[in-house]
PDB file of C-alpha atoms in Angstrom:
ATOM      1  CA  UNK A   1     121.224  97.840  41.302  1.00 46.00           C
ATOM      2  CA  UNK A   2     117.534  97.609  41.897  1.00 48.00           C
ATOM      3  CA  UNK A   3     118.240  94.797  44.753  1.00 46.00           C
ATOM      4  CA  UNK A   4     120.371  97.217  46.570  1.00 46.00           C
ATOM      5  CA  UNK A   5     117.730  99.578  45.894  1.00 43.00           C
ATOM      6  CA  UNK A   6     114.792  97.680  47.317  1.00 48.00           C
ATOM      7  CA  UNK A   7     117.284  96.507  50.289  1.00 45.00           C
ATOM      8  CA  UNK A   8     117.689 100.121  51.452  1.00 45.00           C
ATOM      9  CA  UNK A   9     114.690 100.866  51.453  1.00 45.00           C
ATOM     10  CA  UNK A  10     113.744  97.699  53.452  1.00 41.00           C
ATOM     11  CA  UNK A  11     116.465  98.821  55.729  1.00 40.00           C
ATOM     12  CA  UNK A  12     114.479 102.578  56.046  1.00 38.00           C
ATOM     13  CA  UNK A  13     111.465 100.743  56.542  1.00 41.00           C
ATOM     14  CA  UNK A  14     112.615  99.173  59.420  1.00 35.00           C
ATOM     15  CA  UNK A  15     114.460 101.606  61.032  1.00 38.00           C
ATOM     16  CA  UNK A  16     111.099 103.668  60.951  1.00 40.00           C
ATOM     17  CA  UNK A  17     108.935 100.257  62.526  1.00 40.00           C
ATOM     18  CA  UNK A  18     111.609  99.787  64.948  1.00 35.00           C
ATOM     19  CA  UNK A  19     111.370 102.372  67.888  1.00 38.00           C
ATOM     20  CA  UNK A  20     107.735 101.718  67.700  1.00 38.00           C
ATOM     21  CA  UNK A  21     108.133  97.980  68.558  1.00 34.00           C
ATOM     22  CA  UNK A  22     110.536  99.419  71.533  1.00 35.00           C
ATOM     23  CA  UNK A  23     108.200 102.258  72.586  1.00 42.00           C
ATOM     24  CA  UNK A  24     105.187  99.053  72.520  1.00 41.00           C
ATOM     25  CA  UNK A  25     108.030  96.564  74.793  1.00 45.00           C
ATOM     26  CA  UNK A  26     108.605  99.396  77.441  1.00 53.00           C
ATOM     27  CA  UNK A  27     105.152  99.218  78.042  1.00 75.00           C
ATOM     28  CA  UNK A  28     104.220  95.619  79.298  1.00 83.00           C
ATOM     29  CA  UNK A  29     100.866  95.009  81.521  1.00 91.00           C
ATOM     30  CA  UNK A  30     102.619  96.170  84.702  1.00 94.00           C
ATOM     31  CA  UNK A  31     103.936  99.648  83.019  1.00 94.00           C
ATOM     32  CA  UNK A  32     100.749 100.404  81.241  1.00 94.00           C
ATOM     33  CA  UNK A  33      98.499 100.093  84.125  1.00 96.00           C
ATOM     34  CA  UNK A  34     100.729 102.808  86.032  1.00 96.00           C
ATOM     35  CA  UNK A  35     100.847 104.807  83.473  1.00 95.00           C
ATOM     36  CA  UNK A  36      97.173 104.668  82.695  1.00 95.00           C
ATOM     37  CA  UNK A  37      95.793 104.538  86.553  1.00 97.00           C
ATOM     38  CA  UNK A  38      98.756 107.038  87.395  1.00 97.00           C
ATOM     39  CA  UNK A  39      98.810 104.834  90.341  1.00 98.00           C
ATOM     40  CA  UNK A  40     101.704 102.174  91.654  1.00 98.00           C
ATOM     41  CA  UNK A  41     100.585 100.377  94.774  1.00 98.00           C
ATOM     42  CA  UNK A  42     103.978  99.613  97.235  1.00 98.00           C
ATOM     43  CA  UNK A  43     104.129  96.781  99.489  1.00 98.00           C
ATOM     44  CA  UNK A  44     105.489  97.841 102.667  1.00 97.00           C
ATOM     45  CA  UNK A  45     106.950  96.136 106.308  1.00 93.00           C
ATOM     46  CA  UNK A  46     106.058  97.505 109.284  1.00 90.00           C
ATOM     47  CA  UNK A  47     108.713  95.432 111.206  1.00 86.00           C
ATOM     48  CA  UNK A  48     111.696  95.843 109.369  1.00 88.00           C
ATOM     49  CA  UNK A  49     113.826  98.769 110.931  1.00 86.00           C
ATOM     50  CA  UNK A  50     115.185 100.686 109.785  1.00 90.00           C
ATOM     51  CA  UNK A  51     114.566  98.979 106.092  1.00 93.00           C
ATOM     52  CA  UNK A  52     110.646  99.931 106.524  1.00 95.00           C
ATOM     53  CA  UNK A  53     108.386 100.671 109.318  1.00 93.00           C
ATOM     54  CA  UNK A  54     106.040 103.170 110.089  1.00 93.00           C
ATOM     55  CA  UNK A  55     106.457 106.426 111.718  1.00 91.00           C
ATOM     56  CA  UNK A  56     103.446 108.320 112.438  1.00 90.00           C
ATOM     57  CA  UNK A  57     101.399 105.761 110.605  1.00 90.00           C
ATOM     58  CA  UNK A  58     103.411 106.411 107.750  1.00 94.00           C
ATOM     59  CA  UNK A  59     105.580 103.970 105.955  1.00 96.00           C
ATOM     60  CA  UNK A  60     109.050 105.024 106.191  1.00 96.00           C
ATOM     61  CA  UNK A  61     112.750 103.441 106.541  1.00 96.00           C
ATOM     62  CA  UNK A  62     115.718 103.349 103.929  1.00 97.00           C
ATOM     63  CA  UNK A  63     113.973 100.554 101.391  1.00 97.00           C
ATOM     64  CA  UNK A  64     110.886 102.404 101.261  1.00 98.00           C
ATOM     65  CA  UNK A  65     113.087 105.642 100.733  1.00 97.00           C
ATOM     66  CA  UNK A  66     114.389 103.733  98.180  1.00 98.00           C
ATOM     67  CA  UNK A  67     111.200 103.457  96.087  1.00 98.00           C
ATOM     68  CA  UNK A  68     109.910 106.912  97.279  1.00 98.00           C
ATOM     69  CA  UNK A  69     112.872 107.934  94.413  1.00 97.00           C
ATOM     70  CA  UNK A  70     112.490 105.260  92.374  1.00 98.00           C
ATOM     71  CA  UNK A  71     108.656 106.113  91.760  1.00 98.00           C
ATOM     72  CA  UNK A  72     110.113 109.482  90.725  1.00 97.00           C
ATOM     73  CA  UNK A  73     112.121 108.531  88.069  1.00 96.00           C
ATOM     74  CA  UNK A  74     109.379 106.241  86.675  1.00 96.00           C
ATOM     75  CA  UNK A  75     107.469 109.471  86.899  1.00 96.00           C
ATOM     76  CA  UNK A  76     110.182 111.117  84.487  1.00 95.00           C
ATOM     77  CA  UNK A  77     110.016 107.609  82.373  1.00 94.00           C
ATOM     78  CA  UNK A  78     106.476 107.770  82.060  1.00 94.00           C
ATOM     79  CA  UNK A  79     106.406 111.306  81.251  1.00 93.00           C
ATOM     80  CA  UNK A  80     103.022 111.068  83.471  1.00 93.00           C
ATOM     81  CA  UNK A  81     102.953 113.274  86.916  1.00 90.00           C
ATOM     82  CA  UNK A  82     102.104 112.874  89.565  1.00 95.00           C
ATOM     83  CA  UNK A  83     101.828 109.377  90.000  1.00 97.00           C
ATOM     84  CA  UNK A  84      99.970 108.397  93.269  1.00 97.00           C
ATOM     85  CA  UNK A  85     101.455 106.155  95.737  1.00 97.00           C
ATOM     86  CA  UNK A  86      98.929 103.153  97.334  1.00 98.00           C
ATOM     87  CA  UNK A  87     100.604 101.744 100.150  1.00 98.00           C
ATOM     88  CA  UNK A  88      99.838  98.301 101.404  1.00 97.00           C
ATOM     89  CA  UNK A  89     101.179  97.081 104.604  1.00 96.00           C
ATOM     90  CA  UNK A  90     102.436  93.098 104.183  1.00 95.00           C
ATOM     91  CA  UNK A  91     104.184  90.401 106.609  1.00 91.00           C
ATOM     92  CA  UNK A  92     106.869  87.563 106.227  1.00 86.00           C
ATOM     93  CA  UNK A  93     103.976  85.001 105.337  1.00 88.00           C
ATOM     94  CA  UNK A  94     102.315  87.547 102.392  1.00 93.00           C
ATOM     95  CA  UNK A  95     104.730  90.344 100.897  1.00 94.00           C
ATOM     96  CA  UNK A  96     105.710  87.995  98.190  1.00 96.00           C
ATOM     97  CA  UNK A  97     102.249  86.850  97.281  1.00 97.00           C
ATOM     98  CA  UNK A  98     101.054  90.523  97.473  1.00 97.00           C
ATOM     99  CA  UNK A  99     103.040  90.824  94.364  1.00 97.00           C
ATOM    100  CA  UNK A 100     102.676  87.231  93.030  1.00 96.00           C
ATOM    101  CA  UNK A 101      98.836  88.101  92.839  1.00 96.00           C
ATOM    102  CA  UNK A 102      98.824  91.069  91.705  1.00 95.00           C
ATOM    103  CA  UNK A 103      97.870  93.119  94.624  1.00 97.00           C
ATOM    104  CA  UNK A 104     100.661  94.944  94.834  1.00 98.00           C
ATOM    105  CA  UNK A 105     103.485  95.931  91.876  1.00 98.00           C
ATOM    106  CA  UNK A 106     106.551  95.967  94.477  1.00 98.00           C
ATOM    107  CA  UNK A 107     107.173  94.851  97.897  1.00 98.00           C
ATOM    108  CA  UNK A 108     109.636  97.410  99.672  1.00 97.00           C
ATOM    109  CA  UNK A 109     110.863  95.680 102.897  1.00 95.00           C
ATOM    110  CA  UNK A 110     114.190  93.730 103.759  1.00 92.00           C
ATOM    111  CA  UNK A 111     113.362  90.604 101.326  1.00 94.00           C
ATOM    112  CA  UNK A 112     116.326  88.728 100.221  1.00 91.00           C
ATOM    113  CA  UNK A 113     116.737  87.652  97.205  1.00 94.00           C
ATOM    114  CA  UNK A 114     116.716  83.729  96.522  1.00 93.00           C
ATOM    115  CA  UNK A 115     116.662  81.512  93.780  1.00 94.00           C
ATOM    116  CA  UNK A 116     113.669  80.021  95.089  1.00 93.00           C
ATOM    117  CA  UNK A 117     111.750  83.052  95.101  1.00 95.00           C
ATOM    118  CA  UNK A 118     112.471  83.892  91.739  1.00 96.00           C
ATOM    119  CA  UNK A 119     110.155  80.891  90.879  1.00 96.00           C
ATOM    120  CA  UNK A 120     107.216  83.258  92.184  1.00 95.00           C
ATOM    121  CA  UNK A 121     108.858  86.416  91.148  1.00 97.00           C
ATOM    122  CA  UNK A 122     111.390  88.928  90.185  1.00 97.00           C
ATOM    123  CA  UNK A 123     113.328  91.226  91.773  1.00 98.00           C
ATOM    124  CA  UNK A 124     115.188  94.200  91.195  1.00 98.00           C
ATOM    125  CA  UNK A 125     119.498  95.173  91.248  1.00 98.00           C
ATOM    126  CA  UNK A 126     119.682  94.693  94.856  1.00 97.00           C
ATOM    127  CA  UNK A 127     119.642  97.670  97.390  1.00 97.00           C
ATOM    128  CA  UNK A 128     121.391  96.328 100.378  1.00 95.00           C
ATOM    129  CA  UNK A 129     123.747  93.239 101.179  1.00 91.00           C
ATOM    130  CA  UNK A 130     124.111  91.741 104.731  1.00 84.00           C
ATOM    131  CA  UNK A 131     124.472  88.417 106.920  1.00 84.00           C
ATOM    132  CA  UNK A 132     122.871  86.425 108.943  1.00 89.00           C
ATOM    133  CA  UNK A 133     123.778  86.951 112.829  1.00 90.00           C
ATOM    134  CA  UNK A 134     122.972  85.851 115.667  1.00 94.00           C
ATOM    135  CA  UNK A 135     122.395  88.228 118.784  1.00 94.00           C
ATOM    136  CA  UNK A 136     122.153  85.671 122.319  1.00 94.00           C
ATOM    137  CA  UNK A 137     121.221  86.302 125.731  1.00 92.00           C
ATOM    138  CA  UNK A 138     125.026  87.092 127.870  1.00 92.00           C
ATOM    139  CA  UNK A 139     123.644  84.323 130.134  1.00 91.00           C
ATOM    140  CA  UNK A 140     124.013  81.572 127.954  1.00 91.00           C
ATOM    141  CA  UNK A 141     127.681  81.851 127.870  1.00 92.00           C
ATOM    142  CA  UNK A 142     127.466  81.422 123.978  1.00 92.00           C
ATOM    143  CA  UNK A 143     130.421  83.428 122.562  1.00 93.00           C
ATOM    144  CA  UNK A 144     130.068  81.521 118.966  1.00 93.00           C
ATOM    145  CA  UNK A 145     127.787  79.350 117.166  1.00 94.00           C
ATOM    146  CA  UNK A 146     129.507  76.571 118.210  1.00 94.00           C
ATOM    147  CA  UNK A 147     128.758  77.986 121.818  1.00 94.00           C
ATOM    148  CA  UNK A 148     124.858  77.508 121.379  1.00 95.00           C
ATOM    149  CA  UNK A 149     125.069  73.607 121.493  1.00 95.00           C
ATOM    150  CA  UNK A 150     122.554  72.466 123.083  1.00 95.00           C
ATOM    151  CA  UNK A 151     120.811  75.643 123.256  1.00 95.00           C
ATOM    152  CA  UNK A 152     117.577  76.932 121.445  1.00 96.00           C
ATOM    153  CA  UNK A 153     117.354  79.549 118.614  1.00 96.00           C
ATOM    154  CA  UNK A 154     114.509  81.531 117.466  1.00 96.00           C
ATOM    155  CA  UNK A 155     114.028  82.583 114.018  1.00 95.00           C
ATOM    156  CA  UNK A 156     111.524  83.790 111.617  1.00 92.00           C
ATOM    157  CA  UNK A 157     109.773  80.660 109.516  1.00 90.00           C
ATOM    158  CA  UNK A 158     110.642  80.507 105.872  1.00 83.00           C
ATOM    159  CA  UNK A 159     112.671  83.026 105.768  1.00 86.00           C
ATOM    160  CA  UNK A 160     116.581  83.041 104.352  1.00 85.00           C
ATOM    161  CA  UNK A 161     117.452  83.684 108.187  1.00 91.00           C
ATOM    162  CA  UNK A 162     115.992  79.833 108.529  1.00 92.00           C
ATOM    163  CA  UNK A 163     117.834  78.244 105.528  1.00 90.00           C
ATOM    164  CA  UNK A 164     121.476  80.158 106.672  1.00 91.00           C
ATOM    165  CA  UNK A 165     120.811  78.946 110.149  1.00 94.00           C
ATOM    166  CA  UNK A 166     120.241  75.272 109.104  1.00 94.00           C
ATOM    167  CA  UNK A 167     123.402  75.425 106.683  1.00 93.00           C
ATOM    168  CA  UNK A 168     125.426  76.781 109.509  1.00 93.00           C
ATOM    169  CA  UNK A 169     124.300  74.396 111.961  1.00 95.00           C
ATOM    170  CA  UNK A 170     125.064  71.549 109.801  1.00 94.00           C
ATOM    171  CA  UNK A 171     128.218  72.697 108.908  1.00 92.00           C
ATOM    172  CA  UNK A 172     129.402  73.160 112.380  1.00 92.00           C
ATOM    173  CA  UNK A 173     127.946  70.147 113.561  1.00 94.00           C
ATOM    174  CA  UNK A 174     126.305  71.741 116.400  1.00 93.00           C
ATOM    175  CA  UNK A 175     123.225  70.839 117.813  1.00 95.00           C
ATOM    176  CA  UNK A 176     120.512  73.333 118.716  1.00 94.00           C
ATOM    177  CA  UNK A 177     117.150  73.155 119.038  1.00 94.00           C
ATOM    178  CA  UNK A 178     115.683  75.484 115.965  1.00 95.00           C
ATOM    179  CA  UNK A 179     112.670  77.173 117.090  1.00 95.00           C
ATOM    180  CA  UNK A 180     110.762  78.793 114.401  1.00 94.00           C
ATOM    181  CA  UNK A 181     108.294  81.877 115.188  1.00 92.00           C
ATOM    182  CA  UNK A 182     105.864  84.004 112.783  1.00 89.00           C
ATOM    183  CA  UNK A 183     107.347  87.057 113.767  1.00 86.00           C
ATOM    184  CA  UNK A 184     109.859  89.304 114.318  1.00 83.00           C
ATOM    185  CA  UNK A 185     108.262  90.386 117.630  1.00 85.00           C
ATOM    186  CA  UNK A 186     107.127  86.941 118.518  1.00 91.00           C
ATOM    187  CA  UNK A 187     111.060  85.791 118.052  1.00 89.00           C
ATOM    188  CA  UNK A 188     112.537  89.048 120.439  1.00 88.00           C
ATOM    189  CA  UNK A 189     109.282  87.828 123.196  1.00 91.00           C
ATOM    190  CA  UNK A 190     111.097  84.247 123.250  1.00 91.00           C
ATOM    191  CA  UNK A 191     114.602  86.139 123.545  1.00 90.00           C
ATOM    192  CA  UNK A 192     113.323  88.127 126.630  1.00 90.00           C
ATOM    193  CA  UNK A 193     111.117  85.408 128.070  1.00 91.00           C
ATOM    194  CA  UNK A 194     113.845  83.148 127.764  1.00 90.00           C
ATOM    195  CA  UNK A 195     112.474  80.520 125.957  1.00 93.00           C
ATOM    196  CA  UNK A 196     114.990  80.776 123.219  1.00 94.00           C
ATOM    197  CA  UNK A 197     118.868  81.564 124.296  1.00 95.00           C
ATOM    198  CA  UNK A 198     119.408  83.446 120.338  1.00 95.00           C
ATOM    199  CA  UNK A 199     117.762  84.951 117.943  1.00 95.00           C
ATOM    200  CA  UNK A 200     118.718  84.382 113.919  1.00 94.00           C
ATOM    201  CA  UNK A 201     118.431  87.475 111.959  1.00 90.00           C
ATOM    202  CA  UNK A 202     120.020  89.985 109.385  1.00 84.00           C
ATOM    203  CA  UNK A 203     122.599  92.017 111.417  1.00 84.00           C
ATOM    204  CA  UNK A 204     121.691  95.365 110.542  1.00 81.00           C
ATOM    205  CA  UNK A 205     118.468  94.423 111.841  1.00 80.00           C
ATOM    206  CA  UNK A 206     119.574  92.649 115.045  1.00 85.00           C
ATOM    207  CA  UNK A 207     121.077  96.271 115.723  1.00 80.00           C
ATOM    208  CA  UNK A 208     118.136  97.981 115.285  1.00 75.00           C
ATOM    209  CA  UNK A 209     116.403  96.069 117.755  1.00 73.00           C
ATOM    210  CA  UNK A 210     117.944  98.031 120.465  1.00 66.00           C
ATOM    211  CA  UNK A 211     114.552  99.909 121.164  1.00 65.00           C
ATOM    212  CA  UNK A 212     112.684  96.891 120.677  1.00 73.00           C
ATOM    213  CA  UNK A 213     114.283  94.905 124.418  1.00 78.00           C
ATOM    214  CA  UNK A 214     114.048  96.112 127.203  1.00 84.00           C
ATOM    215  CA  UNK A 215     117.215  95.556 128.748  1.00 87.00           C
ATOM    216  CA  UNK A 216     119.995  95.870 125.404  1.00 85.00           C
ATOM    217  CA  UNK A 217     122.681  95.191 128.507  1.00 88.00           C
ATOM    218  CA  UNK A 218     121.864  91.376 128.724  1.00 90.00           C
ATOM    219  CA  UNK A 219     122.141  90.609 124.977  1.00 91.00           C
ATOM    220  CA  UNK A 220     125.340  90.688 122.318  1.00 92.00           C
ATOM    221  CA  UNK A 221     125.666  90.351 119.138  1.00 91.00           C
ATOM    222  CA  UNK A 222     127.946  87.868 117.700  1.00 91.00           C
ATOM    223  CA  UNK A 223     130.213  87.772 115.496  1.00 88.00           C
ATOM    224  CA  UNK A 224     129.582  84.878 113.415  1.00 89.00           C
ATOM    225  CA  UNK A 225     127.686  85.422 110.333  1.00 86.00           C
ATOM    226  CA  UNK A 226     125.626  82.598 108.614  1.00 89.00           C
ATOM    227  CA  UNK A 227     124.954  83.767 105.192  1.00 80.00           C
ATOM    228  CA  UNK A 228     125.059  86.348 102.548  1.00 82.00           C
ATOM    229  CA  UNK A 229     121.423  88.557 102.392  1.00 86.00           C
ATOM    230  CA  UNK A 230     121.599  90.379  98.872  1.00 92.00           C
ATOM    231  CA  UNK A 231     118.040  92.575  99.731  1.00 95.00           C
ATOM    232  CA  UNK A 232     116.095  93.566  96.725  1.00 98.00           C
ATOM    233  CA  UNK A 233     112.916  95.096  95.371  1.00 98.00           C
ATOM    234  CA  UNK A 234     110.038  92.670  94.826  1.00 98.00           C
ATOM    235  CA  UNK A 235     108.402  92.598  91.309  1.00 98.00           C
ATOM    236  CA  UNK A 236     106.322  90.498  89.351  1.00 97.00           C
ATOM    237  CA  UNK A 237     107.534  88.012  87.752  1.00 96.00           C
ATOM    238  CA  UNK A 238     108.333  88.556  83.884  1.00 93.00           C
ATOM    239  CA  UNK A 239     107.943  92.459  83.866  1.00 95.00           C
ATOM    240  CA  UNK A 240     110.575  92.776  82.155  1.00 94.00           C
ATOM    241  CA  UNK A 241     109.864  96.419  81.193  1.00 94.00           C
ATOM    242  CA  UNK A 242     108.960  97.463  84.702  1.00 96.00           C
ATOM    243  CA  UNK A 243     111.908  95.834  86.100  1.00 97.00           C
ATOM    244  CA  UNK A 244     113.906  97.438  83.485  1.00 96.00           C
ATOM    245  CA  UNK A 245     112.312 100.815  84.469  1.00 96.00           C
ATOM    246  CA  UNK A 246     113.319 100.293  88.349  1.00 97.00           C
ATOM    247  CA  UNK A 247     116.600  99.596  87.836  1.00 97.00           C
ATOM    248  CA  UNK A 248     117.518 102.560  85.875  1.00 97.00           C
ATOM    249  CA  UNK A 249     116.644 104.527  88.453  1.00 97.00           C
ATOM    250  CA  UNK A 250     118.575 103.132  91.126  1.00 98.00           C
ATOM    251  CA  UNK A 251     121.405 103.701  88.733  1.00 97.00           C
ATOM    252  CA  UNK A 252     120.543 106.821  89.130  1.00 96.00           C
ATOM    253  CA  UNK A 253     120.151 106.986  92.811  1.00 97.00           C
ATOM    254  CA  UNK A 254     123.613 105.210  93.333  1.00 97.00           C
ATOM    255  CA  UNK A 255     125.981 106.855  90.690  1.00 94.00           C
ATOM    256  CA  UNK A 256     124.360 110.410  92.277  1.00 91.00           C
ATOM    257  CA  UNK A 257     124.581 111.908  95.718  1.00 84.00           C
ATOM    258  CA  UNK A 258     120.864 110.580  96.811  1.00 94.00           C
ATOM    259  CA  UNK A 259     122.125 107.191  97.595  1.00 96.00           C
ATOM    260  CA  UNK A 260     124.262 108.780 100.249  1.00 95.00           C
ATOM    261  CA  UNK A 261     120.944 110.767 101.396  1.00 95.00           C
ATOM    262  CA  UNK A 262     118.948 107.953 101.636  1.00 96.00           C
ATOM    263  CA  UNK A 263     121.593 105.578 103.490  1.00 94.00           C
ATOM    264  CA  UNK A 264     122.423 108.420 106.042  1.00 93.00           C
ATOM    265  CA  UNK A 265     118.391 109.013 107.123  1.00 94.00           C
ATOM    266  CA  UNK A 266     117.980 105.406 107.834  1.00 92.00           C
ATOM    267  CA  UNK A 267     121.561 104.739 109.463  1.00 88.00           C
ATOM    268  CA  UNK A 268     122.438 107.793 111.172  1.00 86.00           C
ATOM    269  CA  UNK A 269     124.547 110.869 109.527  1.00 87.00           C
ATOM    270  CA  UNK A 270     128.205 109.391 111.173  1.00 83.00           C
ATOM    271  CA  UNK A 271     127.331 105.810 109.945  1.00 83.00           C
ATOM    272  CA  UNK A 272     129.623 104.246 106.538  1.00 85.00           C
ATOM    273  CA  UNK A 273     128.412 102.045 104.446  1.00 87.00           C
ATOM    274  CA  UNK A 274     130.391  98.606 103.980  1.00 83.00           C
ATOM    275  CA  UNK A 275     133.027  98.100 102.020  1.00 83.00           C
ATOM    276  CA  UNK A 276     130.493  95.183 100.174  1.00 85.00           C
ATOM    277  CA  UNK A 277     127.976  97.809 100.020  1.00 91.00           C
ATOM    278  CA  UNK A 278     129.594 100.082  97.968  1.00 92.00           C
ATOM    279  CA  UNK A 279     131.003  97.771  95.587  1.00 93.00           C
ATOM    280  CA  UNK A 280     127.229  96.714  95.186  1.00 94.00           C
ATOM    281  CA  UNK A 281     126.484 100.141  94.297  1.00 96.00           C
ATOM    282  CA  UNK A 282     129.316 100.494  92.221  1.00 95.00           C
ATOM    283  CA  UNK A 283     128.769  97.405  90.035  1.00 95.00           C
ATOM    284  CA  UNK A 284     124.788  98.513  89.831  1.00 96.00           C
ATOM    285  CA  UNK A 285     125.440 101.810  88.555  1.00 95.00           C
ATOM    286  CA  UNK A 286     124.980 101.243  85.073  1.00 92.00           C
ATOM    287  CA  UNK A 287     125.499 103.483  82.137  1.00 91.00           C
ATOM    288  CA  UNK A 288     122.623 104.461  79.754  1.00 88.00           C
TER     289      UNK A 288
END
């Protein structure tokens, strides 16, 4: 009798201890220093339409969106309000070093998600999934990837964009001449100048560099596409808690009406998400 006695009340014990040691996990290094400096600092792209840019000096587009909400429901989390938003603007070369370092808590651009990466850092559910496309100068003649034999293609250095391209190339057995840039910008200048015949980049932002050339006529976009491009929030790598905490709330934000809100801003109100797209939502909307 007294063992099952002394068991219960071991059992009480611990049920008491218990939240505590959950309340203390929530709040890892990256958590507590929000919470205590009511402050997250955002990584941001100013080249990444319509994922983020800036309009009116201000950092806007759907990822930022994105974390616009999710900072919201960390507020709620937190149970501290307001929290203040420090935005810092990054490029291909720094956003995930930004976070790697500590200078930022989470990069909101168009990053993919790689394997590779997460040897630096984390990331979050992801927010978008797209391919790799290429979008060539009508004058080449290309009407495939096969078509660009021969022919030069610009793309952004060490970026997924690069790694798809060299897959597909090999794959195909076609030979172009790969010409890497640091840029976005830089790769559309080769496009127009035509020093490159194609430029290798996510679709949905091939499309949205229709204000970008001058002359949209000359150029098409193919249909070919060269990999998969799951996009996702950048974090630090092993926040658990924090990463936990972001991806609650884009449960939130896709099992609720705001994902549709946030998708329609950056796309246009007659655009549709993909058929991939909303499955990703789908299987990220977890239940509490």
């Amino acid at each position: 009798m007294g063992r099952h006695v002394n068991r219960r009340h071991a059992a009480i014990a611990f049920s008491l201890v218990f939240p505590a040691l959950v309340h203390a996990q929530v709040l890892d290094a990256t958590l507590k220093k929000i919470r205590d400096s009511k402050t997250i600092t955002i990584a941001y792209r100013a080249d990444a339409l319509p994922f983020s840019f800036e309009d009116n000096k201000q950092p806007t587009g759907y990822t930022v969106d994105l974390c616009k909400r999710v900072v919201a429901s960390i507020e709620q989390q937190l149970k501290v309000q307001p929290i203040a938003v420090k935005w810092v603007p990054s490029t291909v070369q720094n956003r995930l070093d930004l976070v790697r370092k500590g200078q930022a808590d989470m990069e909101c651009g168009a990053t993919t998600a790689t394997f590779s990466r997460m040897e630096q850092v984390d990331f979050s559910s992801p927010v978008f999934v797209d391919a790799t496309a290429l979008l060539v100068r009508k004058a080449s003649g290309a009407k495939t990837l096969s078509g660009l034999a021969g022919k030069k293609i610009a793309v952004v250095d060490r970026t997924s964009n690069q790694k798809a391209l060299d897959t597909a190339l090999k794959s195909a057995l076609v030979s172009a001449t790969v010409v890497t840039v640091k840029s976005r910008e830089e790769a559309v200048a080769a496009l127009e100048a035509g020093t490159a015949d194609a430029l290798a980049d996510d679709r949905v932002l091939l499309l949205g560099l229709g204000e970008k050339v001058k002359d949209p006529s000359q150029y098409e976009l193919l249909t070919d596409e060269l990999g998969f491009e799951p996009y996702a929030i950048v974090l630090p790598l092993g926040a658990t808690s924090f990463r936990l905490a972001v991806n609650r709330a884009l449960a939130q934000i896709y099992s609720s009406g705001a994902i549709a809100e946030v998708f329609h801003r950056a796309f246009g109100p007659n655009a549709k998400p993909s058929s991939a797209l909303v499955v990703m939502y789908g299987l990220n909307s977890y239940p509490e």
